[in-house]
């Protein structure tokens, strides 16, 4: 079985996985790029489901009130900080989806190694898990 670097790069590009995962998938499928992608896809779908669940928990926390801002931290560094206002909760001018999409996109971009932090109005923080 001959697995080329081009095949590995194609699987990496189309699935977003790292080199090792792409190569292992190609080895399992005897070098078939399409089959390797199909093998990896269920794994990448699970990540999207995890992010959706996390966002649902975050929305519920915000709806309960007393939230000042939402932060995304990666290795104790704040990657994104979004203030919570009427627009994010009430959907004024139909833009309520934009902040949620920004938060979900940031979590997805930086991976599930991120911490989603809710900063309350009194300055205390809670991690959304």
PDB file of C-alpha atoms in Angstrom:
ATOM      1  CA  UNK A   1       0.000   0.000   0.000  1.00  0.00           C
ATOM      2  CA  UNK A   2       1.461   3.325  -1.081  1.00  0.00           C
ATOM      3  CA  UNK A   3       0.085   6.371   0.758  1.00  0.00           C
ATOM      4  CA  UNK A   4       1.298   9.605  -0.797  1.00  0.00           C
ATOM      5  CA  UNK A   5       1.849  12.916   0.911  1.00  0.00           C
ATOM      6  CA  UNK A   6      -0.672  14.419  -1.543  1.00  0.00           C
ATOM      7  CA  UNK A   7      -3.354  11.999  -0.340  1.00  0.00           C
ATOM      8  CA  UNK A   8      -2.621  12.812   3.306  1.00  0.00           C
ATOM      9  CA  UNK A   9      -2.733  16.556   2.613  1.00  0.00           C
ATOM     10  CA  UNK A  10      -6.019  16.224   0.727  1.00  0.00           C
ATOM     11  CA  UNK A  11      -7.632  14.344   3.634  1.00  0.00           C
ATOM     12  CA  UNK A  12      -6.252  16.921   6.081  1.00  0.00           C
ATOM     13  CA  UNK A  13      -7.580  19.808   3.965  1.00  0.00           C
ATOM     14  CA  UNK A  14     -11.050  18.353   3.488  1.00  0.00           C
ATOM     15  CA  UNK A  15     -11.581  17.187   7.074  1.00  0.00           C
ATOM     16  CA  UNK A  16      -9.525  19.608   9.150  1.00  0.00           C
ATOM     17  CA  UNK A  17      -7.704  16.833  11.019  1.00  0.00           C
ATOM     18  CA  UNK A  18      -3.999  16.669  11.767  1.00  0.00           C
ATOM     19  CA  UNK A  19      -1.411  14.643   9.824  1.00  0.00           C
ATOM     20  CA  UNK A  20      -1.451  11.570  12.064  1.00  0.00           C
ATOM     21  CA  UNK A  21      -5.239  11.155  11.929  1.00  0.00           C
ATOM     22  CA  UNK A  22      -5.326  11.596   8.155  1.00  0.00           C
ATOM     23  CA  UNK A  23      -2.541   9.053   7.648  1.00  0.00           C
ATOM     24  CA  UNK A  24      -4.188   6.498   9.967  1.00  0.00           C
ATOM     25  CA  UNK A  25      -7.494   6.859   8.116  1.00  0.00           C
ATOM     26  CA  UNK A  26      -5.750   6.307   4.788  1.00  0.00           C
ATOM     27  CA  UNK A  27      -3.974   3.240   6.162  1.00  0.00           C
ATOM     28  CA  UNK A  28      -7.295   1.784   7.342  1.00  0.00           C
ATOM     29  CA  UNK A  29      -8.860   2.390   3.934  1.00  0.00           C
ATOM     30  CA  UNK A  30      -5.842   1.155   1.967  1.00  0.00           C
ATOM     31  CA  UNK A  31      -5.088   4.606   0.565  1.00  0.00           C
ATOM     32  CA  UNK A  32      -8.617   5.440  -0.610  1.00  0.00           C
ATOM     33  CA  UNK A  33      -9.048   9.186  -0.005  1.00  0.00           C
ATOM     34  CA  UNK A  34     -12.857   9.184  -0.266  1.00  0.00           C
ATOM     35  CA  UNK A  35     -13.209   6.291   2.182  1.00  0.00           C
ATOM     36  CA  UNK A  36     -10.731   7.921   4.577  1.00  0.00           C
ATOM     37  CA  UNK A  37     -12.808  11.114   4.559  1.00  0.00           C
ATOM     38  CA  UNK A  38     -15.988   9.132   5.250  1.00  0.00           C
ATOM     39  CA  UNK A  39     -14.209   7.382   8.110  1.00  0.00           C
ATOM     40  CA  UNK A  40     -13.208  10.703   9.675  1.00  0.00           C
ATOM     41  CA  UNK A  41     -16.471  12.626   9.108  1.00  0.00           C
ATOM     42  CA  UNK A  42     -18.466  11.063  11.996  1.00  0.00           C
ATOM     43  CA  UNK A  43     -15.686  12.182  14.348  1.00  0.00           C
ATOM     44  CA  UNK A  44     -15.847  15.783  13.134  1.00  0.00           C
ATOM     45  CA  UNK A  45     -19.656  15.789  13.377  1.00  0.00           C
ATOM     46  CA  UNK A  46     -19.419  14.868  17.062  1.00  0.00           C
ATOM     47  CA  UNK A  47     -17.392  18.029  17.716  1.00  0.00           C
ATOM     48  CA  UNK A  48     -20.178  20.132  16.174  1.00  0.00           C
ATOM     49  CA  UNK A  49     -22.723  18.413  18.415  1.00  0.00           C
ATOM     50  CA  UNK A  50     -20.563  19.151  21.472  1.00  0.00           C
ATOM     51  CA  UNK A  51     -20.351  22.826  20.521  1.00  0.00           C
ATOM     52  CA  UNK A  52     -24.126  22.966  19.996  1.00  0.00           C
ATOM     53  CA  UNK A  53     -24.734  21.494  23.466  1.00  0.00           C
ATOM     54  CA  UNK A  54     -22.271  23.951  24.985  1.00  0.00           C
ATOM     55  CA  UNK A  55     -24.008  26.875  23.266  1.00  0.00           C
ATOM     56  CA  UNK A  56     -27.418  25.678  24.485  1.00  0.00           C
ATOM     57  CA  UNK A  57     -26.110  25.617  28.069  1.00  0.00           C
ATOM     58  CA  UNK A  58     -24.622  29.083  27.611  1.00  0.00           C
ATOM     59  CA  UNK A  59     -27.883  30.491  26.240  1.00  0.00           C
ATOM     60  CA  UNK A  60     -29.793  29.033  29.196  1.00  0.00           C
ATOM     61  CA  UNK A  61     -27.331  30.617  31.638  1.00  0.00           C
ATOM     62  CA  UNK A  62     -27.656  34.016  29.943  1.00  0.00           C
ATOM     63  CA  UNK A  63     -31.457  33.803  29.935  1.00  0.00           C
ATOM     64  CA  UNK A  64     -31.399  33.231  33.707  1.00  0.00           C
ATOM     65  CA  UNK A  65     -29.954  36.743  34.025  1.00  0.00           C
ATOM     66  CA  UNK A  66     -27.203  38.417  36.075  1.00  0.00           C
ATOM     67  CA  UNK A  67     -24.630  37.949  33.273  1.00  0.00           C
ATOM     68  CA  UNK A  68     -22.397  40.866  32.256  1.00  0.00           C
ATOM     69  CA  UNK A  69     -20.185  39.254  29.609  1.00  0.00           C
ATOM     70  CA  UNK A  70     -19.104  35.981  28.053  1.00  0.00           C
ATOM     71  CA  UNK A  71     -15.433  35.150  27.652  1.00  0.00           C
ATOM     72  CA  UNK A  72     -13.615  32.405  25.798  1.00  0.00           C
ATOM     73  CA  UNK A  73     -10.285  31.461  27.330  1.00  0.00           C
ATOM     74  CA  UNK A  74      -7.593  29.260  25.858  1.00  0.00           C
ATOM     75  CA  UNK A  75      -4.725  28.401  28.207  1.00  0.00           C
ATOM     76  CA  UNK A  76      -5.731  31.208  30.629  1.00  0.00           C
ATOM     77  CA  UNK A  77      -5.621  33.806  27.813  1.00  0.00           C
ATOM     78  CA  UNK A  78      -8.850  35.609  26.893  1.00  0.00           C
ATOM     79  CA  UNK A  79      -9.467  34.920  23.199  1.00  0.00           C
ATOM     80  CA  UNK A  80     -12.864  36.606  22.956  1.00  0.00           C
ATOM     81  CA  UNK A  81     -14.910  38.761  25.300  1.00  0.00           C
ATOM     82  CA  UNK A  82     -18.510  39.596  24.352  1.00  0.00           C
ATOM     83  CA  UNK A  83     -20.700  41.880  26.468  1.00  0.00           C
ATOM     84  CA  UNK A  84     -24.181  40.582  27.153  1.00  0.00           C
ATOM     85  CA  UNK A  85     -26.857  43.152  26.392  1.00  0.00           C
ATOM     86  CA  UNK A  86     -30.448  43.317  25.296  1.00  0.00           C
ATOM     87  CA  UNK A  87     -29.458  42.485  21.720  1.00  0.00           C
ATOM     88  CA  UNK A  88     -27.912  39.156  22.601  1.00  0.00           C
ATOM     89  CA  UNK A  89     -30.932  38.095  24.655  1.00  0.00           C
ATOM     90  CA  UNK A  90     -33.899  39.737  22.993  1.00  0.00           C
ATOM     91  CA  UNK A  91     -32.937  39.689  19.362  1.00  0.00           C
ATOM     92  CA  UNK A  92     -33.369  43.396  18.667  1.00  0.00           C
ATOM     93  CA  UNK A  93     -33.298  44.018  14.898  1.00  0.00           C
ATOM     94  CA  UNK A  94     -32.973  40.278  14.323  1.00  0.00           C
ATOM     95  CA  UNK A  95     -29.237  40.291  15.100  1.00  0.00           C
ATOM     96  CA  UNK A  96     -29.364  37.986  18.106  1.00  0.00           C
ATOM     97  CA  UNK A  97     -27.908  35.078  16.168  1.00  0.00           C
ATOM     98  CA  UNK A  98     -24.732  36.994  15.304  1.00  0.00           C
ATOM     99  CA  UNK A  99     -23.156  37.006  18.803  1.00  0.00           C
ATOM    100  CA  UNK A 100     -24.018  33.332  19.302  1.00  0.00           C
ATOM    101  CA  UNK A 101     -22.512  32.468  15.925  1.00  0.00           C
ATOM    102  CA  UNK A 102     -19.385  34.431  16.822  1.00  0.00           C
ATOM    103  CA  UNK A 103     -19.030  32.592  20.140  1.00  0.00           C
ATOM    104  CA  UNK A 104     -19.710  29.174  18.599  1.00  0.00           C
ATOM    105  CA  UNK A 105     -17.317  29.891  15.750  1.00  0.00           C
ATOM    106  CA  UNK A 106     -14.592  30.929  18.173  1.00  0.00           C
ATOM    107  CA  UNK A 107     -15.019  27.782  20.249  1.00  0.00           C
ATOM    108  CA  UNK A 108     -14.877  25.688  17.091  1.00  0.00           C
ATOM    109  CA  UNK A 109     -11.831  27.531  15.749  1.00  0.00           C
ATOM    110  CA  UNK A 110      -9.828  27.202  18.927  1.00  0.00           C
ATOM    111  CA  UNK A 111     -11.078  23.713  19.721  1.00  0.00           C
ATOM    112  CA  UNK A 112     -12.910  22.280  22.660  1.00  0.00           C
ATOM    113  CA  UNK A 113      -9.854  22.948  24.807  1.00  0.00           C
ATOM    114  CA  UNK A 114     -11.353  26.387  25.329  1.00  0.00           C
ATOM    115  CA  UNK A 115     -13.098  27.444  28.482  1.00  0.00           C
ATOM    116  CA  UNK A 116     -16.371  29.291  28.136  1.00  0.00           C
ATOM    117  CA  UNK A 117     -16.607  31.724  31.061  1.00  0.00           C
ATOM    118  CA  UNK A 118     -19.666  33.679  32.181  1.00  0.00           C
ATOM    119  CA  UNK A 119     -18.775  36.896  34.014  1.00  0.00           C
ATOM    120  CA  UNK A 120     -21.601  37.962  36.305  1.00  0.00           C
ATOM    121  CA  UNK A 121     -22.550  41.538  37.102  1.00  0.00           C
ATOM    122  CA  UNK A 122     -20.998  41.263  40.580  1.00  0.00           C
ATOM    123  CA  UNK A 123     -17.629  40.267  39.035  1.00  0.00           C
ATOM    124  CA  UNK A 124     -17.750  36.548  39.846  1.00  0.00           C
ATOM    125  CA  UNK A 125     -17.184  34.007  37.101  1.00  0.00           C
ATOM    126  CA  UNK A 126     -18.558  30.575  36.238  1.00  0.00           C
ATOM    127  CA  UNK A 127     -17.311  28.140  33.637  1.00  0.00           C
ATOM    128  CA  UNK A 128     -19.954  26.698  31.297  1.00  0.00           C
ATOM    129  CA  UNK A 129     -19.223  22.996  30.813  1.00  0.00           C
TER     130      UNK A 129
END
